[in-house]
Short mmCIF file of C-alpha atoms in Angstrom, two decimals:
data_model
loop_
_atom_site.label_atom_id
_atom_site.label_comp_id
_atom_site.label_asym_id
_atom_site.label_seq_id
_atom_site.Cartn_x
_atom_site.Cartn_y
_atom_site.Cartn_z
CA GLU U 1 14.47 -5.03 3.65
CA ALA U 2 13.35 -1.92 1.80
CA ASP U 3 15.47 1.18 2.26
CA ILE U 4 12.77 3.70 2.97
CA TYR U 5 12.71 5.69 6.15
CA GLN U 6 10.22 7.87 7.94
CA THR U 7 10.73 10.21 10.85
CA PRO U 8 9.42 10.71 13.38
CA ARG U 9 7.76 7.38 14.08
CA TYR U 10 5.42 8.95 16.62
CA LEU U 11 4.45 12.58 17.08
CA VAL U 12 2.10 14.20 19.57
CA ILE U 13 1.57 17.87 18.94
CA GLY U 14 -0.81 20.67 19.81
CA THR U 15 -3.36 22.28 17.53
CA GLY U 16 -2.03 25.01 15.28
CA LYS U 17 1.55 23.80 15.11
CA LYS U 18 3.37 23.41 11.83
CA ILE U 19 4.82 19.94 11.28
CA THR U 20 6.87 18.19 8.64
CA LEU U 21 6.91 14.44 8.27
CA GLU U 22 10.09 13.20 6.66
CA CYS U 23 10.41 10.39 4.12
CA SER U 24 13.60 9.27 2.43
CA GLN U 25 14.49 6.35 0.21
CA THR U 26 17.86 5.16 -0.99
CA MET U 27 16.64 2.97 -3.86
CA GLY U 28 16.69 5.68 -6.51
CA HIS U 29 12.97 5.26 -7.12
CA ASP U 30 11.27 7.90 -9.24
CA LYS U 31 7.79 7.47 -7.81
CA MET U 32 6.93 8.30 -4.23
CA TYR U 33 3.62 8.33 -2.38
CA TRP U 34 1.99 9.47 0.83
CA TYR U 35 -0.96 7.55 2.25
CA GLN U 36 -3.16 8.30 5.22
CA GLN U 37 -4.67 5.46 7.18
CA ASP U 38 -6.85 5.49 10.28
CA PRO U 39 -6.77 2.39 12.53
CA GLY U 40 -8.61 -0.52 10.93
CA MET U 41 -9.50 1.53 7.88
CA GLU U 42 -8.32 1.53 4.28
CA LEU U 43 -5.32 3.37 2.91
CA HIS U 44 -6.04 6.66 1.20
CA LEU U 45 -3.59 8.15 -1.28
CA ILE U 46 -3.12 11.83 -0.46
CA HIS U 47 -0.07 12.80 -2.55
CA TYR U 48 2.25 11.29 -5.10
CA SER U 49 5.21 12.26 -7.19
CA TYR U 50 6.64 10.69 -10.31
CA GLY U 51 9.95 12.53 -10.15
CA VAL U 52 11.83 15.61 -9.04
CA ASN U 53 9.72 18.78 -9.10
CA SER U 54 6.52 16.87 -9.78
CA THR U 55 3.77 16.47 -7.21
CA GLU U 56 0.13 15.52 -7.55
CA LYS U 57 -2.79 15.27 -5.21
CA GLY U 58 -4.21 11.85 -4.54
CA ASP U 59 -7.76 10.67 -4.20
CA LEU U 60 -8.32 11.89 -0.65
CA SER U 61 -8.37 15.62 -0.17
CA SER U 62 -5.72 16.67 2.29
CA GLU U 63 -4.69 19.97 3.82
CA SER U 64 -1.09 18.85 3.71
CA THR U 65 1.48 19.82 1.08
CA VAL U 66 4.49 17.98 -0.30
CA SER U 67 7.66 18.80 -2.17
CA ARG U 68 10.12 16.80 -4.25
CA ILE U 69 13.35 18.70 -4.63
CA ARG U 70 15.54 15.60 -4.52
CA THR U 71 14.81 12.12 -5.80
CA GLU U 72 15.33 10.52 -2.41
CA HIS U 73 13.34 12.94 -0.30
CA PHE U 74 9.56 13.52 -0.17
CA PRO U 75 8.53 15.47 2.93
CA LEU U 76 4.92 16.18 3.89
CA THR U 77 4.00 19.39 5.68
CA LEU U 78 0.97 20.46 7.67
CA GLU U 79 0.98 24.23 8.14
CA SER U 80 -1.47 24.19 11.02
CA ALA U 81 -2.21 20.84 12.62
CA ARG U 82 -5.73 20.04 13.79
CA PRO U 83 -7.19 17.08 15.69
CA SER U 84 -8.77 15.87 12.43
CA HIS U 85 -5.22 15.27 11.14
CA THR U 86 -4.68 12.58 13.74
CA SER U 87 -3.86 9.45 11.75
CA GLN U 88 -1.06 7.21 10.51
CA TYR U 89 0.90 8.52 7.55
CA LEU U 90 2.68 6.02 5.34
CA CYS U 91 5.27 6.86 2.73
CA ALA U 92 6.09 4.54 -0.16
CA SER U 93 8.21 4.46 -3.28
CA SER U 94 8.33 2.45 -6.48
CA GLY U 95 10.09 2.40 -9.81
CA GLY U 96 12.86 -0.11 -9.50
CA THR U 97 13.56 -3.02 -11.79
CA GLY U 98 11.43 -5.42 -9.79
CA SER U 99 7.81 -6.32 -10.28
CA TYR U 100 5.59 -3.72 -11.86
CA ASN U 101 4.17 -1.25 -9.39
CA GLU U 102 5.80 -2.92 -6.41
CA GLN U 103 5.66 -0.32 -3.70
CA PHE U 104 8.00 -0.31 -0.75
CA PHE U 105 6.55 1.22 2.39
CA GLY U 106 8.21 2.98 5.25
CA PRO U 107 7.36 2.21 8.88
CA GLY U 108 4.88 5.07 9.09
CA THR U 109 4.42 8.09 11.32
CA ARG U 110 1.63 7.98 13.84
CA LEU U 111 0.46 11.56 14.36
CA THR U 112 -1.71 12.68 17.24
CA VAL U 113 -2.92 16.28 17.33
CA LEU U 114 -4.33 17.40 20.66
CA LEU K 1 -7.11 1.60 -13.12
CA ALA K 2 -9.26 -1.50 -12.89
CA LYS K 3 -11.60 -1.72 -9.92
CA THR K 4 -11.28 -4.77 -7.69
CA THR K 5 -13.76 -6.51 -5.41
CA GLN K 6 -12.74 -8.86 -2.63
CA PRO K 7 -14.39 -10.18 0.54
CA ILE K 8 -14.33 -7.81 3.49
CA SER K 9 -13.21 -10.49 5.93
CA MET K 10 -12.43 -14.18 6.28
CA ASP K 11 -11.73 -16.53 9.16
CA SER K 12 -9.69 -19.70 9.01
CA TYR K 13 -7.79 -22.07 11.28
CA GLU K 14 -4.12 -22.71 11.69
CA GLY K 15 -2.73 -25.30 9.30
CA GLN K 16 -5.41 -24.82 6.68
CA GLU K 17 -5.05 -23.49 3.18
CA VAL K 18 -6.70 -20.12 2.65
CA ASN K 19 -7.90 -18.86 -0.70
CA ILE K 20 -8.87 -15.22 -1.18
CA THR K 21 -10.55 -14.38 -4.46
CA CYS K 22 -10.52 -10.97 -6.11
CA SER K 23 -12.76 -9.88 -8.98
CA HIS K 24 -11.48 -7.44 -11.60
CA ASN K 25 -13.90 -7.55 -14.51
CA ASN K 26 -12.44 -4.47 -16.23
CA ILE K 27 -8.81 -5.58 -16.22
CA ALA K 28 -6.86 -4.17 -19.18
CA THR K 29 -4.44 -6.00 -21.44
CA ASN K 30 -1.37 -4.41 -19.86
CA ASP K 31 -2.52 -4.80 -16.27
CA TYR K 32 -0.79 -7.01 -13.74
CA ILE K 33 -2.41 -8.37 -10.59
CA THR K 34 -0.58 -7.66 -7.36
CA TRP K 35 -1.28 -8.69 -3.79
CA TYR K 36 -0.06 -6.96 -0.66
CA GLN K 37 -0.19 -7.94 3.01
CA GLN K 38 -0.54 -5.47 5.86
CA PHE K 39 -0.03 -6.15 9.54
CA PRO K 40 -1.43 -3.73 12.14
CA SER K 41 0.59 -0.53 12.51
CA GLN K 42 2.81 -1.37 9.55
CA GLY K 43 2.82 -0.44 5.88
CA PRO K 44 1.70 -2.98 3.28
CA ARG K 45 4.22 -5.47 2.01
CA PHE K 46 4.33 -6.93 -1.50
CA ILE K 47 3.45 -10.64 -1.57
CA ILE K 48 3.09 -11.75 -5.16
CA GLN K 49 2.35 -10.54 -8.66
CA GLY K 50 1.15 -12.24 -11.81
CA TYR K 51 -0.20 -11.70 -15.29
CA LYS K 52 -1.77 -15.05 -16.17
CA THR K 53 -1.97 -18.72 -15.17
CA LYS K 54 -0.12 -19.48 -11.94
CA VAL K 55 2.67 -17.84 -10.02
CA THR K 56 4.23 -19.32 -6.90
CA ASN K 57 6.80 -18.01 -4.48
CA GLU K 58 7.91 -18.94 -0.98
CA VAL K 59 4.94 -17.17 0.57
CA ALA K 60 1.92 -17.78 -1.65
CA SER K 61 0.49 -18.86 -4.97
CA LEU K 62 -1.55 -16.75 -7.34
CA PHE K 63 -4.03 -18.38 -9.69
CA ILE K 64 -5.33 -16.40 -12.65
CA PRO K 65 -7.88 -17.92 -15.06
CA ALA K 66 -7.63 -17.44 -18.80
CA ASP K 67 -10.10 -14.54 -18.91
CA ARG K 68 -8.16 -12.75 -16.12
CA LYS K 69 -11.36 -11.33 -14.67
CA SER K 70 -10.53 -12.73 -11.28
CA SER K 71 -7.58 -14.04 -9.33
CA THR K 72 -7.10 -16.16 -6.23
CA LEU K 73 -4.39 -15.72 -3.65
CA SER K 74 -3.61 -19.03 -1.96
CA LEU K 75 -1.83 -19.19 1.38
CA PRO K 76 -0.75 -22.74 2.26
CA ARG K 77 -0.93 -23.97 5.86
CA VAL K 78 -1.60 -20.65 7.51
CA SER K 79 -0.43 -19.78 10.99
CA LEU K 80 -1.59 -17.17 13.50
CA SER K 81 1.03 -14.79 12.11
CA ASP K 82 -0.79 -14.70 8.77
CA THR K 83 -3.56 -12.67 10.40
CA ALA K 84 -3.48 -9.47 8.37
CA VAL K 85 -5.27 -7.46 5.72
CA TYR K 86 -4.69 -8.62 2.14
CA TYR K 87 -5.08 -6.20 -0.75
CA CYS K 88 -5.63 -7.08 -4.40
CA LEU K 89 -4.50 -4.42 -6.87
CA VAL K 90 -4.66 -4.26 -10.64
CA GLY K 91 -2.62 -1.93 -12.80
CA ASP K 92 0.46 -1.55 -14.99
CA HIS K 93 3.86 0.09 -14.66
CA ARG K 94 2.65 3.21 -16.42
CA ASP K 95 0.20 4.02 -13.66
CA ASP K 96 1.34 7.03 -11.70
CA LYS K 97 -0.72 6.06 -8.69
CA ILE K 98 -2.02 2.88 -7.18
CA ILE K 99 -5.27 2.63 -5.28
CA PHE K 100 -5.55 0.27 -2.34
CA GLY K 101 -9.15 -0.75 -1.71
CA LYS K 102 -10.55 -1.98 1.58
CA GLY K 103 -8.76 -5.32 1.35
CA THR K 104 -9.71 -8.61 2.99
CA ARG K 105 -9.22 -8.87 6.73
CA LEU K 106 -8.00 -12.44 7.34
CA HIS K 107 -8.24 -13.74 10.87
CA ILE K 108 -6.50 -17.01 11.68
CA LEU K 109 -7.86 -18.88 14.67
CA PRO K 110 -5.91 -21.39 16.79
#
């Protein structure tokens, strides 16, 4: 089993609240990713990082922000949640000695904004 | 990053072999071909990866022709639990990001 964790697993919150989705991995991977996925739809890369103090935006524009202060930690923050942010958020990491580009995914956070 | 094309959906029956083909005409010399499986409400899970010819593991086989412009994921004797979305990705270890396309939604019928 991959050692990548996400909290919370489920979150229901009101519009305008600030939220932080946590993602941690214990594999020492340099690369970490955040994806957004609506039910039955494709994964969209919204942020990625290739190491400490590096963050990049993905292919899908997102109002969220990320930080990478420690190798193992890659939190995602929404300053003011809106109903359009309702989705599943998946965190992943890669960079071990296994197969090229093998990404290990966390269990996801299902966010509902009322 | 090479673009991939795969069928949107497929149906099959329990006990049959399922082959899902992916086209990647612009694959680069350093690119590997990787397949992931995703069950509902879970993140994708790595299944298999290959560069050329044939790769087999306990879950699947991956067939890659000499020109590498396509690949075929083969699932032997599928069961209902193989119902999932299967993604074909092409890239190398230098890629900072990986793009998952729409994948192939495989539905196994009893």
